[in-house]
Structures are given as C-alpha cells and as structure tokens.
Short mmCIF file of C-alpha atoms in Angstrom, two decimals:
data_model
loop_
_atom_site.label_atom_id
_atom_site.label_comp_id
_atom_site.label_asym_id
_atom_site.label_seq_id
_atom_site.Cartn_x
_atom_site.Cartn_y
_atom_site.Cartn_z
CA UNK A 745 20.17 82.07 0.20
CA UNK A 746 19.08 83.78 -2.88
CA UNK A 747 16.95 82.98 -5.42
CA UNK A 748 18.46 80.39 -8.48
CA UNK A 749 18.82 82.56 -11.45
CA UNK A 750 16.29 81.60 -14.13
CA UNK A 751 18.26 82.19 -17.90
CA UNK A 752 15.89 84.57 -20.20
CA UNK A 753 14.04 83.63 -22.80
CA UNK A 754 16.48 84.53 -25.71
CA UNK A 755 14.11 86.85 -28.13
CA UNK A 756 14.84 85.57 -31.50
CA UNK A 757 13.98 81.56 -30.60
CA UNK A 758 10.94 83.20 -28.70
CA UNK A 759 10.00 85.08 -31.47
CA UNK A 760 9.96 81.88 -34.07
CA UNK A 761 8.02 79.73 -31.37
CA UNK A 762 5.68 82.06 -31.46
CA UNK A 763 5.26 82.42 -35.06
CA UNK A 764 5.28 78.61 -35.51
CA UNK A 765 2.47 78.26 -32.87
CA UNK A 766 0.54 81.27 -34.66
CA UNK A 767 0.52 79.36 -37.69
CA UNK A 768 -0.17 75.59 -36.40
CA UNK A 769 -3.26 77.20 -34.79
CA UNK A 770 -3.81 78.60 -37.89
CA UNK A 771 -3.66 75.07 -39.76
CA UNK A 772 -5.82 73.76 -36.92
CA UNK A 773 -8.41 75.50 -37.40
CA UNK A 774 -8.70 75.90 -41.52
CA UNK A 775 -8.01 71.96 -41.12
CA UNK A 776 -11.59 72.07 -39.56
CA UNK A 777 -12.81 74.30 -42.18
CA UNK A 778 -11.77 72.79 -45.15
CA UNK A 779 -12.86 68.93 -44.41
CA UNK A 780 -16.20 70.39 -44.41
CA UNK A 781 -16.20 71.88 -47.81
CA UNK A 782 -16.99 68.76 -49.45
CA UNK A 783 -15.01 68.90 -52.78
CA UNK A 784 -11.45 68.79 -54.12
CA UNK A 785 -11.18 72.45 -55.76
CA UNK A 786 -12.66 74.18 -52.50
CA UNK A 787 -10.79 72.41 -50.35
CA UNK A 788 -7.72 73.11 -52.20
CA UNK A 789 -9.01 76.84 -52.57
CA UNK A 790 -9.53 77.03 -49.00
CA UNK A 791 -5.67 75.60 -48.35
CA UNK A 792 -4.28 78.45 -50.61
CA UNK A 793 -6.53 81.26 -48.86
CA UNK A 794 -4.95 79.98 -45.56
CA UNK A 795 -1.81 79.81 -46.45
CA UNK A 796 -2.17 83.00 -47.65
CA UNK A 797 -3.55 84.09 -44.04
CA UNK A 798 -0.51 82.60 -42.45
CA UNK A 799 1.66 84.82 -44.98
CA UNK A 800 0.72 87.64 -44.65
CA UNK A 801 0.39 87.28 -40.56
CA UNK A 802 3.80 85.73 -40.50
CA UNK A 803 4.78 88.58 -42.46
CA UNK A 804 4.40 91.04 -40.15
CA UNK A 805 7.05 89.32 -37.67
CA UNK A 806 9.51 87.96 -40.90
CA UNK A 807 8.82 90.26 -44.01
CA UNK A 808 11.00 88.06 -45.80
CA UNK A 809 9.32 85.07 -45.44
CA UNK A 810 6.30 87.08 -46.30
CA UNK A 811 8.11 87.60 -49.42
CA UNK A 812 9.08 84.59 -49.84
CA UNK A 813 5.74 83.33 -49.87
CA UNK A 814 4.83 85.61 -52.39
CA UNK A 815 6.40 84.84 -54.76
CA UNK A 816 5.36 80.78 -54.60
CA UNK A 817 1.82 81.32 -54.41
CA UNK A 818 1.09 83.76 -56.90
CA UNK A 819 1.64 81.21 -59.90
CA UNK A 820 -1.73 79.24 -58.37
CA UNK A 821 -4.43 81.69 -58.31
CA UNK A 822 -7.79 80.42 -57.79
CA UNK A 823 -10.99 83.00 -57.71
CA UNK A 824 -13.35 82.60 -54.97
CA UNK A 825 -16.14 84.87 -53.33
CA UNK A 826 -15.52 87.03 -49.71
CA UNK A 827 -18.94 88.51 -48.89
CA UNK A 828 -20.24 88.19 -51.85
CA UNK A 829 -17.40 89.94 -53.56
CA UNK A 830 -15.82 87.63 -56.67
CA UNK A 831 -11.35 87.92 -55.79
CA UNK A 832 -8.96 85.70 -55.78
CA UNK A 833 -6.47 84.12 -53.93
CA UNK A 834 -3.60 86.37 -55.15
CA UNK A 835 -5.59 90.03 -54.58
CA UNK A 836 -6.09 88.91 -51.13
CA UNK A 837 -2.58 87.88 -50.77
CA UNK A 838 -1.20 91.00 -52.43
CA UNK A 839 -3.08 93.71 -50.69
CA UNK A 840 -2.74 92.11 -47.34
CA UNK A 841 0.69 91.54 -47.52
CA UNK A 842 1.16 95.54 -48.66
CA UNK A 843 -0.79 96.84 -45.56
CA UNK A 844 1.74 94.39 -43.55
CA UNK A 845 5.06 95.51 -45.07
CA UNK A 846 4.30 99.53 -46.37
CA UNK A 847 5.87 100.06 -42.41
CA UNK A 848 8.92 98.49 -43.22
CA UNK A 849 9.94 101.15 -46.12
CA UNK A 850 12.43 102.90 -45.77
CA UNK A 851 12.73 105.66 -48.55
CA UNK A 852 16.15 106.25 -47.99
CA UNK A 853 16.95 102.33 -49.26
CA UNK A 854 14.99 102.47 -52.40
CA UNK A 855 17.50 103.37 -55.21
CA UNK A 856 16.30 107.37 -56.53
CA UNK A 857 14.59 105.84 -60.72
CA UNK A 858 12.71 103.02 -58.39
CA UNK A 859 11.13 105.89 -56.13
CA UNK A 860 10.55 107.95 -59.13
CA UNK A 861 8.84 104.61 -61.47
CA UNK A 862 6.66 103.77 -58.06
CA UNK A 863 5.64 107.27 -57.63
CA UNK A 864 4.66 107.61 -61.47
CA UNK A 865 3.07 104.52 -62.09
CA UNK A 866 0.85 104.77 -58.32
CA UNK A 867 0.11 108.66 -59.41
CA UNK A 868 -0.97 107.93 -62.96
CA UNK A 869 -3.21 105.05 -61.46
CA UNK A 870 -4.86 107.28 -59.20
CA UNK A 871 -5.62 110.13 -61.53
CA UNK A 872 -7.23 108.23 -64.35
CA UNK A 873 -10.18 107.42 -61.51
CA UNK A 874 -10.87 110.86 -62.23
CA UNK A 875 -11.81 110.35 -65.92
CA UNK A 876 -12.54 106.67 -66.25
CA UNK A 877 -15.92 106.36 -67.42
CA UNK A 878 -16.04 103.64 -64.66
CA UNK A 879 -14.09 105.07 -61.76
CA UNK A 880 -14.66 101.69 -59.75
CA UNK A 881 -12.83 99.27 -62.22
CA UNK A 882 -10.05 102.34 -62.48
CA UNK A 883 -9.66 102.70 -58.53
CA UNK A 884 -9.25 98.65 -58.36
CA UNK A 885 -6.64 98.78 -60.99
CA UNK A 886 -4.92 101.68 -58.89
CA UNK A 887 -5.02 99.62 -55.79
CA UNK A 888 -3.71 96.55 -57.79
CA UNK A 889 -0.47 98.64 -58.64
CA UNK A 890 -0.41 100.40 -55.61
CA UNK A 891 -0.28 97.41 -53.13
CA UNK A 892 2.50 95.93 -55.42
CA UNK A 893 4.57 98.50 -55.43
CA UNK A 894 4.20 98.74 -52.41
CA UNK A 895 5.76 95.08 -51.82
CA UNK A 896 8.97 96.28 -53.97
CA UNK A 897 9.48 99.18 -52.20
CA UNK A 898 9.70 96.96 -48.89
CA UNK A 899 11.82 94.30 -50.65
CA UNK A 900 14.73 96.89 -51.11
CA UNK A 901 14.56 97.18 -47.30
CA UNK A 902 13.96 93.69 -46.20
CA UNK A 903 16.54 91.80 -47.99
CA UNK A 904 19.02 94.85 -48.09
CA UNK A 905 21.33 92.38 -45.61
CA UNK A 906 20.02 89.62 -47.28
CA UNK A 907 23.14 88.04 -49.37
CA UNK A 908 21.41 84.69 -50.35
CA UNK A 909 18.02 86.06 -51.06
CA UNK A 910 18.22 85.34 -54.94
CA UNK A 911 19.89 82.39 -54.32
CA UNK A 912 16.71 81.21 -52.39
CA UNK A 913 14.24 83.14 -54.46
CA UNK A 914 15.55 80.47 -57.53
CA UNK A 915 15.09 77.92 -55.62
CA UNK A 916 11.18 78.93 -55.47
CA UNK A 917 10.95 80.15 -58.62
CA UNK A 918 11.93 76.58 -60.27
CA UNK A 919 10.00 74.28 -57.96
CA UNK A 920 6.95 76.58 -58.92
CA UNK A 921 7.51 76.52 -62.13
CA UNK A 922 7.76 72.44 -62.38
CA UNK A 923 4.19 72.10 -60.70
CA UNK A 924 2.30 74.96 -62.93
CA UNK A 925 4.15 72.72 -66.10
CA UNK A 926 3.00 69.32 -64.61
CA UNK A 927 -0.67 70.46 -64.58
CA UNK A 928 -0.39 72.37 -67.98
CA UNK A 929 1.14 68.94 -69.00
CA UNK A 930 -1.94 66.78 -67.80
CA UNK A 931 -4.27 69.36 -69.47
CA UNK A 932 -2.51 68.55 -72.27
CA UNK A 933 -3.59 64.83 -72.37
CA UNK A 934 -7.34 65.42 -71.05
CA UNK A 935 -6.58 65.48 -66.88
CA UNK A 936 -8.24 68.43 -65.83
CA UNK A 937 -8.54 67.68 -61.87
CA UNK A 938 -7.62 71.34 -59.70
CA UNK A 939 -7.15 73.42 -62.41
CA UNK A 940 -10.43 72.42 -64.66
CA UNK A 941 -10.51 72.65 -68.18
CA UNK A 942 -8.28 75.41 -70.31
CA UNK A 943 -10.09 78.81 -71.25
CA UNK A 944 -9.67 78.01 -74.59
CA UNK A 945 -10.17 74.42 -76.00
CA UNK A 946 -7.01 73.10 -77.34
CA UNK A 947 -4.61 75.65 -75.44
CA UNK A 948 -3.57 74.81 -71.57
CA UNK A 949 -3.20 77.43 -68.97
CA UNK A 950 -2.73 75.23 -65.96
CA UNK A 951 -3.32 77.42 -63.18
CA UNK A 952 -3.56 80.88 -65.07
CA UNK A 953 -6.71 82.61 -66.86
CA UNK A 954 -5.29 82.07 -70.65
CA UNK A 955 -2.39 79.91 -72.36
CA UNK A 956 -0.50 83.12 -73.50
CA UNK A 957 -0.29 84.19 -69.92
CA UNK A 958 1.00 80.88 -68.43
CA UNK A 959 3.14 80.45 -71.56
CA UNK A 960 4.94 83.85 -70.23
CA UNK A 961 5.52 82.85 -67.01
CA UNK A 962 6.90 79.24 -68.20
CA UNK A 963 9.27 81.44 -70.46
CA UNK A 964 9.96 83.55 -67.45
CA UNK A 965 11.24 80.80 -65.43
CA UNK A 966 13.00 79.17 -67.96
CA UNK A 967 15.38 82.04 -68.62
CA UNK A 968 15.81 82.26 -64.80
CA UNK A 969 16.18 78.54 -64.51
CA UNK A 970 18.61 78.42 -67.13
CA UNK A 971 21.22 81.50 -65.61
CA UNK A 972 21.24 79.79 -62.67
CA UNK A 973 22.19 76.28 -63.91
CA UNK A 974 24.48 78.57 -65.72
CA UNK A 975 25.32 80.04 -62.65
CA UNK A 976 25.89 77.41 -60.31
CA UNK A 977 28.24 75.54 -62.52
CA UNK A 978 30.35 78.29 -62.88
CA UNK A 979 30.42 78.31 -58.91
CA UNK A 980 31.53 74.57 -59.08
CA UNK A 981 28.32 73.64 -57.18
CA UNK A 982 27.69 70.76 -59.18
CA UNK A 983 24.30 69.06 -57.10
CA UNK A 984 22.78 72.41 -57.55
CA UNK A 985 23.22 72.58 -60.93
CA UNK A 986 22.25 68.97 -61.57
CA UNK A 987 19.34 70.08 -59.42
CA UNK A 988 17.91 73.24 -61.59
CA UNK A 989 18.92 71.06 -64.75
CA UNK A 990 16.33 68.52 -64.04
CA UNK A 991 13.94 71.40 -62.82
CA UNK A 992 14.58 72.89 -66.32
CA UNK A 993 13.36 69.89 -68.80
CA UNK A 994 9.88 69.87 -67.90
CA UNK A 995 9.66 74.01 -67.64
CA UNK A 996 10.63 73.90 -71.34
CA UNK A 997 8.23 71.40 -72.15
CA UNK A 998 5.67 73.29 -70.38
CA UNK A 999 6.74 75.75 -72.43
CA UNK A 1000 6.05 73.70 -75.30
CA UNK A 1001 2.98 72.32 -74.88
CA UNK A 1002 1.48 76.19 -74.73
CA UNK A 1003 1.56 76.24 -78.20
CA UNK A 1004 1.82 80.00 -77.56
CA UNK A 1005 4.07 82.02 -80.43
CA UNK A 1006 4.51 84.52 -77.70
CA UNK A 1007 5.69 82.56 -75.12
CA UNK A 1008 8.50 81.07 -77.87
CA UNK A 1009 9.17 85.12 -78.88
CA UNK A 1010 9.66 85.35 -74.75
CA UNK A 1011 11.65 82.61 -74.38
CA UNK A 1012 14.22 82.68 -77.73
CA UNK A 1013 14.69 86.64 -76.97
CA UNK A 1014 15.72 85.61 -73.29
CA UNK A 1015 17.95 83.16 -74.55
CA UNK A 1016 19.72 85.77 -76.97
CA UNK A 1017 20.21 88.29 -74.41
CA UNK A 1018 21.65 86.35 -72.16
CA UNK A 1019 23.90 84.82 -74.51
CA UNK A 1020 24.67 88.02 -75.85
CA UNK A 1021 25.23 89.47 -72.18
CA UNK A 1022 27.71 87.00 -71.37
CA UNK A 1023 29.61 87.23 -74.30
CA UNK A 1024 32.52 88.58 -73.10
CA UNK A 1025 33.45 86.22 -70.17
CA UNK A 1026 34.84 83.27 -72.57
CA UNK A 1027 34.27 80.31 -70.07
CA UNK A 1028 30.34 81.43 -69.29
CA UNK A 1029 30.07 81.57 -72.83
CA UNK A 1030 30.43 78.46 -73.45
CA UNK A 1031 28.54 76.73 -70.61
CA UNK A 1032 25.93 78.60 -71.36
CA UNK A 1033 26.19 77.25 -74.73
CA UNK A 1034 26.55 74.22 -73.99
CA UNK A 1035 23.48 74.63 -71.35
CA UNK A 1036 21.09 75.99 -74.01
CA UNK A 1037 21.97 73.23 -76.12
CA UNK A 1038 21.49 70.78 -74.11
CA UNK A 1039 18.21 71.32 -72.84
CA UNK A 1040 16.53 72.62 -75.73
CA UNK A 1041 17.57 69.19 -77.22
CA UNK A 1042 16.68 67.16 -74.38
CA UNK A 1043 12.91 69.18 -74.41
CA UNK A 1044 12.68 68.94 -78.31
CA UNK A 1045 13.52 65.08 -77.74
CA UNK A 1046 10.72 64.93 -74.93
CA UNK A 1047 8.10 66.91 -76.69
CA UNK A 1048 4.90 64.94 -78.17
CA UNK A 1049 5.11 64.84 -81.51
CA UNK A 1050 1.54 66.12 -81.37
CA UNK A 1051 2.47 69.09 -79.87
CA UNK A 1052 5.66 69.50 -82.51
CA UNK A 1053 2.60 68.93 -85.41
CA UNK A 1054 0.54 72.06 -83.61
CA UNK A 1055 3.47 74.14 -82.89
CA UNK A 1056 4.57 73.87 -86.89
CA UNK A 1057 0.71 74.82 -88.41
CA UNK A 1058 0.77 77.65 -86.13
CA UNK A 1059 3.98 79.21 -87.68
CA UNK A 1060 3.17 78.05 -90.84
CA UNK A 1061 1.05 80.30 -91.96
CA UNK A 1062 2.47 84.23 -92.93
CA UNK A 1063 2.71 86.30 -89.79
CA UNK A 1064 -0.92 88.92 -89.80
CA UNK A 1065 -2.44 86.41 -92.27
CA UNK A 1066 -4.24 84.44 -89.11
CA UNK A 1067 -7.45 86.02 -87.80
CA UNK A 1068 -6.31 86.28 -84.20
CA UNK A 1069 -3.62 88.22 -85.87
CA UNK A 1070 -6.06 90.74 -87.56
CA UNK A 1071 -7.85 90.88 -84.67
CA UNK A 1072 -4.83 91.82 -82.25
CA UNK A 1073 -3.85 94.78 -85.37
CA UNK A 1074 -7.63 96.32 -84.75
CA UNK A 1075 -7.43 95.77 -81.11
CA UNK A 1076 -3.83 97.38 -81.10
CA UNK A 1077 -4.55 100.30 -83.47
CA UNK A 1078 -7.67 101.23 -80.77
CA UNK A 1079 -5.50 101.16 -78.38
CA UNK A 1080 -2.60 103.63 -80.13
CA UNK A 1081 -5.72 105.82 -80.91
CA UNK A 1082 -7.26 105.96 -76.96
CA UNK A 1083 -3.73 106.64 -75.37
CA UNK A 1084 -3.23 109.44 -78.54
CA UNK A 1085 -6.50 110.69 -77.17
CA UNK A 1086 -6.16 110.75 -72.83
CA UNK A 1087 -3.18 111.83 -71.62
CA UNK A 1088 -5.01 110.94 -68.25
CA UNK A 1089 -5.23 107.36 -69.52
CA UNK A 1090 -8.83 105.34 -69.83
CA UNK A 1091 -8.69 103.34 -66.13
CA UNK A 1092 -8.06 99.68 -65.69
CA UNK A 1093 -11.17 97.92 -66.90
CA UNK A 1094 -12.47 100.65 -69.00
CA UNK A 1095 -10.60 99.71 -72.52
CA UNK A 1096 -13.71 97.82 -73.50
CA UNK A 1097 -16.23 100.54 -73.43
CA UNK A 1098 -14.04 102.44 -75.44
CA UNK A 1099 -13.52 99.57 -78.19
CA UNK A 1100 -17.50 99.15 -78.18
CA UNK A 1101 -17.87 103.37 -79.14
CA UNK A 1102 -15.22 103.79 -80.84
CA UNK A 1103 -14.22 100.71 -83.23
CA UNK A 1104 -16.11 98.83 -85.58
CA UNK A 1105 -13.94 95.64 -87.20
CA UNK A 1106 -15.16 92.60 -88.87
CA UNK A 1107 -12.27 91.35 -86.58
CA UNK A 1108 -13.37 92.15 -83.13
CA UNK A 1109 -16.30 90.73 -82.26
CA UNK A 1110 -16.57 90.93 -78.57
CA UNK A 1111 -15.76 93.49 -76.33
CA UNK A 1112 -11.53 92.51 -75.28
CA UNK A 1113 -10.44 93.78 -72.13
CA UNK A 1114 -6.81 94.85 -73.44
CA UNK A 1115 -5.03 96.18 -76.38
CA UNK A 1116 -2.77 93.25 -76.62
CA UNK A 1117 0.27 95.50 -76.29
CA UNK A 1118 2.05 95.76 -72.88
CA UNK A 1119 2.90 99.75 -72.94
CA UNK A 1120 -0.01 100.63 -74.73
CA UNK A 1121 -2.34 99.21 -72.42
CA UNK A 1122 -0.10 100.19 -69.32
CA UNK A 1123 -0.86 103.59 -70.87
CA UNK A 1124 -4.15 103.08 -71.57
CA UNK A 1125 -4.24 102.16 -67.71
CA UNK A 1126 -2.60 104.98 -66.34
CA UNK A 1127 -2.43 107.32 -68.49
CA UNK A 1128 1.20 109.41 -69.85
CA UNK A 1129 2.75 109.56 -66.46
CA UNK A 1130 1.49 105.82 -65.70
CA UNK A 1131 3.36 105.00 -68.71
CA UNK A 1132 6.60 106.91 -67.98
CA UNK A 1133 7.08 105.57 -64.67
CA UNK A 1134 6.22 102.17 -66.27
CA UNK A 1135 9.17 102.61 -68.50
CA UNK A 1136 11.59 103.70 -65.83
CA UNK A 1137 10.70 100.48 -64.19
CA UNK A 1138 11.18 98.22 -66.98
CA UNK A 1139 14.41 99.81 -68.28
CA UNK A 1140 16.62 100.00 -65.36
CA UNK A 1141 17.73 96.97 -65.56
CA UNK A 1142 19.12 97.63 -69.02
CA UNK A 1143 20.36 100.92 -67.92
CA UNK A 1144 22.08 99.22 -65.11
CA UNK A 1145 23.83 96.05 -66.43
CA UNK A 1146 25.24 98.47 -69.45
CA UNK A 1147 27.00 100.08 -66.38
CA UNK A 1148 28.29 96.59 -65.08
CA UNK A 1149 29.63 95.65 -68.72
CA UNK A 1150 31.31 99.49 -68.73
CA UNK A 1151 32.80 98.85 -65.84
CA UNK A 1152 33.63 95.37 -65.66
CA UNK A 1153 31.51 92.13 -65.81
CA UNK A 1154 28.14 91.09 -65.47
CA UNK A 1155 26.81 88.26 -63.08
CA UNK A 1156 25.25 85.28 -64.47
CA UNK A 1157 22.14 85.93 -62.22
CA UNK A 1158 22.18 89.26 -63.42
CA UNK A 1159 22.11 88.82 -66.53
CA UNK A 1160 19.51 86.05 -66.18
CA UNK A 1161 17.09 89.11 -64.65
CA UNK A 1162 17.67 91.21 -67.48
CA UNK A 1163 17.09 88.63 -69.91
CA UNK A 1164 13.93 87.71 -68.59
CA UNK A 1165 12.81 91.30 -68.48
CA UNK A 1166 13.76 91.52 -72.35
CA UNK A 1167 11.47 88.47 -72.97
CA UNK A 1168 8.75 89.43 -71.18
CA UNK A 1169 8.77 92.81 -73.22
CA UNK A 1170 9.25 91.19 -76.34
CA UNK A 1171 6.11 89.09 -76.10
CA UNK A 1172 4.33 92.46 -74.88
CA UNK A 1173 5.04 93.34 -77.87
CA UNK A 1174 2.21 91.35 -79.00
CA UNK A 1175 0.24 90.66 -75.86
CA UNK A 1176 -0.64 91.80 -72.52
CA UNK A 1177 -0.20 89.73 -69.36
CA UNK A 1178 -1.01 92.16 -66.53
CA UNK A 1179 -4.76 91.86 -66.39
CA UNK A 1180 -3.51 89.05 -64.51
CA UNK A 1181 -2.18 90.28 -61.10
CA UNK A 1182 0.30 87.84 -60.56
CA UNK A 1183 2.21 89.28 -63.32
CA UNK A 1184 2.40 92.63 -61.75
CA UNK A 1185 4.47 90.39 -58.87
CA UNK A 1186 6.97 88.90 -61.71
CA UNK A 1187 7.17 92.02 -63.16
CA UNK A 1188 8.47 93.63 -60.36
CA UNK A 1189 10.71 90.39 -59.41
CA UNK A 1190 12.53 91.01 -62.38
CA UNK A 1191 13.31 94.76 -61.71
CA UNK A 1192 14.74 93.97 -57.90
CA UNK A 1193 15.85 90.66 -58.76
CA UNK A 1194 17.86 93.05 -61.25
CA UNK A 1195 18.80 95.75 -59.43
CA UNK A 1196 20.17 93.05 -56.28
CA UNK A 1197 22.29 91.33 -58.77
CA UNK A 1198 24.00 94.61 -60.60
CA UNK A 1199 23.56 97.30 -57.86
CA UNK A 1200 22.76 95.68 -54.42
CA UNK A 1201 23.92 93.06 -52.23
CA UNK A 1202 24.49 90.01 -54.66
CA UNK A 1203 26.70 92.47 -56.77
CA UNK A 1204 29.11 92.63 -53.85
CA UNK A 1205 29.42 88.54 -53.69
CA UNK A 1206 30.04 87.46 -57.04
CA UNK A 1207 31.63 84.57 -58.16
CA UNK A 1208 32.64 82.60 -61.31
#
C-alpha cells in the first residue's frame, strides 16, 4: 500500500511563520537586553534600535513592510553610540534598510525625471567630497542621500501592485503624528519624560532636534491628515473619516503649541493649495471647506490661551525687525554667496567653516550649521547638479498634477501630496529641515506619495 500523501507546506504561510518567528526571537532576546539597561530613555532607545533590527531584517523577505516601518519610526529618533561612533536610531534604520531593498530596483519602474533627480542629487553628493574642506562630514552627507534615494527608488517597485498602499501609509502617518504632538504637548506644560527637555527653552520639539523642525513635520501631517478626512468622506466612508478627524485636532494643536512662524507659513500654504487644487470639483470644495473650518476652529477653541498670548508677540513685531530674523538674512546672504562661489557645492557639514572665514555679523555669533534656506543649502550640499536634481524632485509633483487638472481631475490624496510638498517649500523658504535625516524620508514620501496618486497605481482607482 503506498505511502499517505503528506500536503506541502504552502510557501507564502511558510514564509510569514518564518518571519514572525525571526522577529519573536528577535524580541526575546533585546527583551533580555533592555531590562538590563537600567533606565527609561535606554530602554526605550534600545526598543527603537530593535525594532529597527526587525525592519530592516523583515525587510528583506516583505520590502513593504520594511517600508512601512519606515516611515513610523523615523518621527522618533533618538541618538545613541555603536562602537564608539555617536548615530542615531534613524541612520541605522535608513542605511540598513537601503542595503536590504537597492536589489529590489528595478530601473525600468522608476518614472524617467525620478531616475534623472536620484542620479543628480547622489552625483552632486559624491563630487563635493572632492572639494569639501572636510571630505568626511561631505561623504556622510552623500551616504545620507544616497541610502534614501535609494529607498524611493525601491518604493516605485515594491508597491507598483500595491493599490492600498497610500491608503495604509495615512493610516501611519496620522497615528505618528498624534504621539510626536502628545509629547510636544506635555513639553509644553513641564513633562519632559522620553523626550527630555526642548533644545531651546520655551520652544518644544518632542522627539526632533529643534521646534522649527518638528513644527514642519506637524504641518506635514496635518495637510495629509486633512486630504484624507477630505478624502474619505467623499468616498462615503464615514468611520474613517470620523477616525482621521479626531487624529487631526491634536496634530493642529501640536502644531500650535510650536510657536514656530514657519511651521504656520507650512501649514496655511498647504491649506491654500489644496483648496485651490480642488477648486474645480464643486462638492470637494466644499467639504474641504467645511473640513478646514471645522478643525481649525475646534484647535483654535482647544489651544491654551498661553500659547494664543506667545503665538500673537511673535507676529507682532515687523517681519526682519526680530534678531533671529537678522540673523537668518546674514546666515542666508553667506549662503547665496558660497553656492555663487562652488559650483561643486561646500559638502554636508562644511557650511560652518565657511561662515567662520568668510562672514563677520554682529548677528551670527556662533558657527550655524545651515543657511536657513532649503535650496540654498541643498546647493550648498551638493553643489549645481545636487541642486538641479533637487529641483526635479521637488517639482514633479507640480508638473504632474497640472497634467491631471489638463486632463481631467485631481484626487483628493493627490492633491493632499502636492500640497504638502508646497508647504514644506514654503517654510524652506525661511528654514532648513534636512540636517535632520528623517526629513530626507518625508521629503521623498511626498514626491512618490505624489507621483502614486497622479501617475501610478492610486490614479487608476479613484473615487469621489
């Protein structure tokens, strides 16, 4: 008699066991690590370098859960030391994950002005090592780009198929969001525990290195919250949009509580252009008006009136007349002059050996990393072709949802994307935010989240 016939092991459900038991092992044994590191902030610093372990190895069996994971942790960066090396959670995340998923490009998915951007922006980088005065700091801000780049490259080939990966990517976004505002919000009234006390006294950061930066990533999400409150009312999906609603009150109040002029610039110009880019579908129109009201009511309602005092003394007084004005028009003017001066570009980190030879201002006292002036410094960075590939980046999305409104209509979601991108440039503008590597990751969230939405898979599904 023969042999019963044993059924196979189907591969897909074998390949998730295994990745589940990869990363419960994983928890096991930085479970053991972490109770032994005594305090709060390391053990919570030794959670996020885990989970970022268990990212990027998951990654390598489900990119887009790599992805996915991404894009949640970055907001929470905490620095640490690697053999005897001073990082963070996010450089380790972001470089590991880019040696996982550059085998998963495929050029022939990327669209032809995101190959060209990449290549510009990674080339520049590279070449200003030859020049920098400090070719160290210049090859680390090379890798920075490089590795991140390298993650959107792979993003146009892992969620290709992908129909709901926006959809999903909101969903992280706003829950993100809500925790970085819930610990600016307890800075705010004197609880510092996990994130310590704000960089400068008086303005919270929550998890990032300075108030201006997280005030750009609360106006960030808020734009992106709001489209897709927008967005899922218009698709009659009324517990999600209840959902992102309630997400969206306290990410405008985290907004608030910044007391960042930039971060209001970021978030009113997102708010315009999205307004603006839905103009001409009546019904979206108005729930996005009545959406914008709404909220921005229920936040002004919910603000402290402490933080409405600090918010009106800050734009009370004549726009340049403040000293951190002045100083931002000296640190800006040194930076026009340096990217007048290298075509080759400075190098990451090497700005502030050029301020220290080159300008002397009763208004800059200490020797600034940055310009304060998002292409300038991007230049400054990576020189002319740095800056041009920069540019192609940040403008496609404009380019492409003028094609959408040519030839027909414009997604909410797409249209959130673009708006976002036209806030974050507006406050860039007037500041810089990516010294801090996370924003290189929301930076280059907005440009595929933009190109999905107009050109790629979600502009083949949508609704409303």
């Amino acid at each position: 008699m023969a042999a019963p016939r044993v059924p196979g092991l189907a591969p897909e459900p074998a390949r998730r066991a295994l990745e589940a038991a990869a990363a419960l092992g994983a928890g096991l044994v930085a479970g053991l690590v972490i109770a032994r590191l005594g305090t709060t902030d390391n053990q919570l610093k030794a959670i996020l370098v885990g989970l970022a372990a268990v990212g990027i190895g998951v990654g390598a069996f489900r990119p887009d859960f790599g992805l996915a994971m991404l894009v949640a942790l970055v907001p929470f960066e905490f620095r640490f030391t690697a053999a005897g090396v001073y990082t963070g959670t996010n450089e380790a995340l972001i470089v590991g994950l880019a040696l996982i998923l550059a085998w998963r490009i495929r050029i022939a998915d990327v669209p032809g002005w995101a190959r060209l951007g990449v290549f510009a922006v990674i080339a520049g980088s590279w070449l200003t090592v030859l020049v920098a005065e400090r070719p160290g700091d210049a090859a680390w801000g090379a890798v920075r780009w490089t590795a991140t780049l390298v993650i959107l490259l792979s993003a146009f080939t892992v969620l290709r198929t992908e129909r709901e990966a926006i959809r999903r990517l909101m969903v992280i976004v706003a829950g993100s969001a809500v925790v970085v505002a819930l610990f600016a919000m307890a800075q705010r009234v004197g609880i510092n525990a996990i994130v310590g006390e704000p960089f400068q006294q008086g303005n919270v950061d929550s998890f990032f290195g300075y108030y201006t930066a997280y005030a750009g990533y609360m106006a960030m999400a808020a734009v992106l919250v709001t489209g897709e409150v927008v967005a899922a009312w218009s698709e009659r999906r009324g517990a999600r949009a209840l959902a992102f609603g309630l997400a969206l009150v306290p990410i405008l109040l985290g907004v608030a509580v910044s007391l960042s002029r930039g971060g209001l610039l970021a978030l009113g110009a997102g708010w315009v252009v999205l307004v603006v880019l839905l103009a001409r579908r009546g019904g979206l129109l108005l729930r996005a008006g009545i959406v914008l009201g709404v909220f921005a009511a229920a936040a002004l309602i919910a603000t402290p009136p402490a933080v409405r005092t600090g918010f009106q003394a800050r734009f009370s007084q004549p726009v340049g007349a403040a000293y951190e004005d002045r100083t931002r028009a000296a640190l800006q003017d040194a930076g026009h002059r340096a990217l007048d001066s290298h075509a080759l570009g400075l190098g990451y980190g090497n700005f502030s050996s050029y301020l220290q030879r080159t300008t002397h201002s009763r208004f800059v006292n200490q020797a600034f990393f940055h310009s304060h002036q998002l292409p300038t410094q991007v230049g400054v960075d990576s020189g002319w072709l740095g800056l041009a590939g920069f540019a192609v980046l940040a403008l496609a999305p404009f380019v492409l949802v003028v094609r959408r409104l040519v030839s027909g209509t414009v997604s909410v979601r797409g249209a959130a994307f673009v708006a976002a991108m036209a806030g974050f440039l507006a406050q860039g503008l007037f500041d810089y935010l990516l010294y801090e590597i996370a924003f290189l990751v929301f930076f280059c969230m907005l440009v595929f989240g933009a190109w999905y939405e107009l050109s790629g898979p979600g502009s083949r599904t949508e609704t409303g």
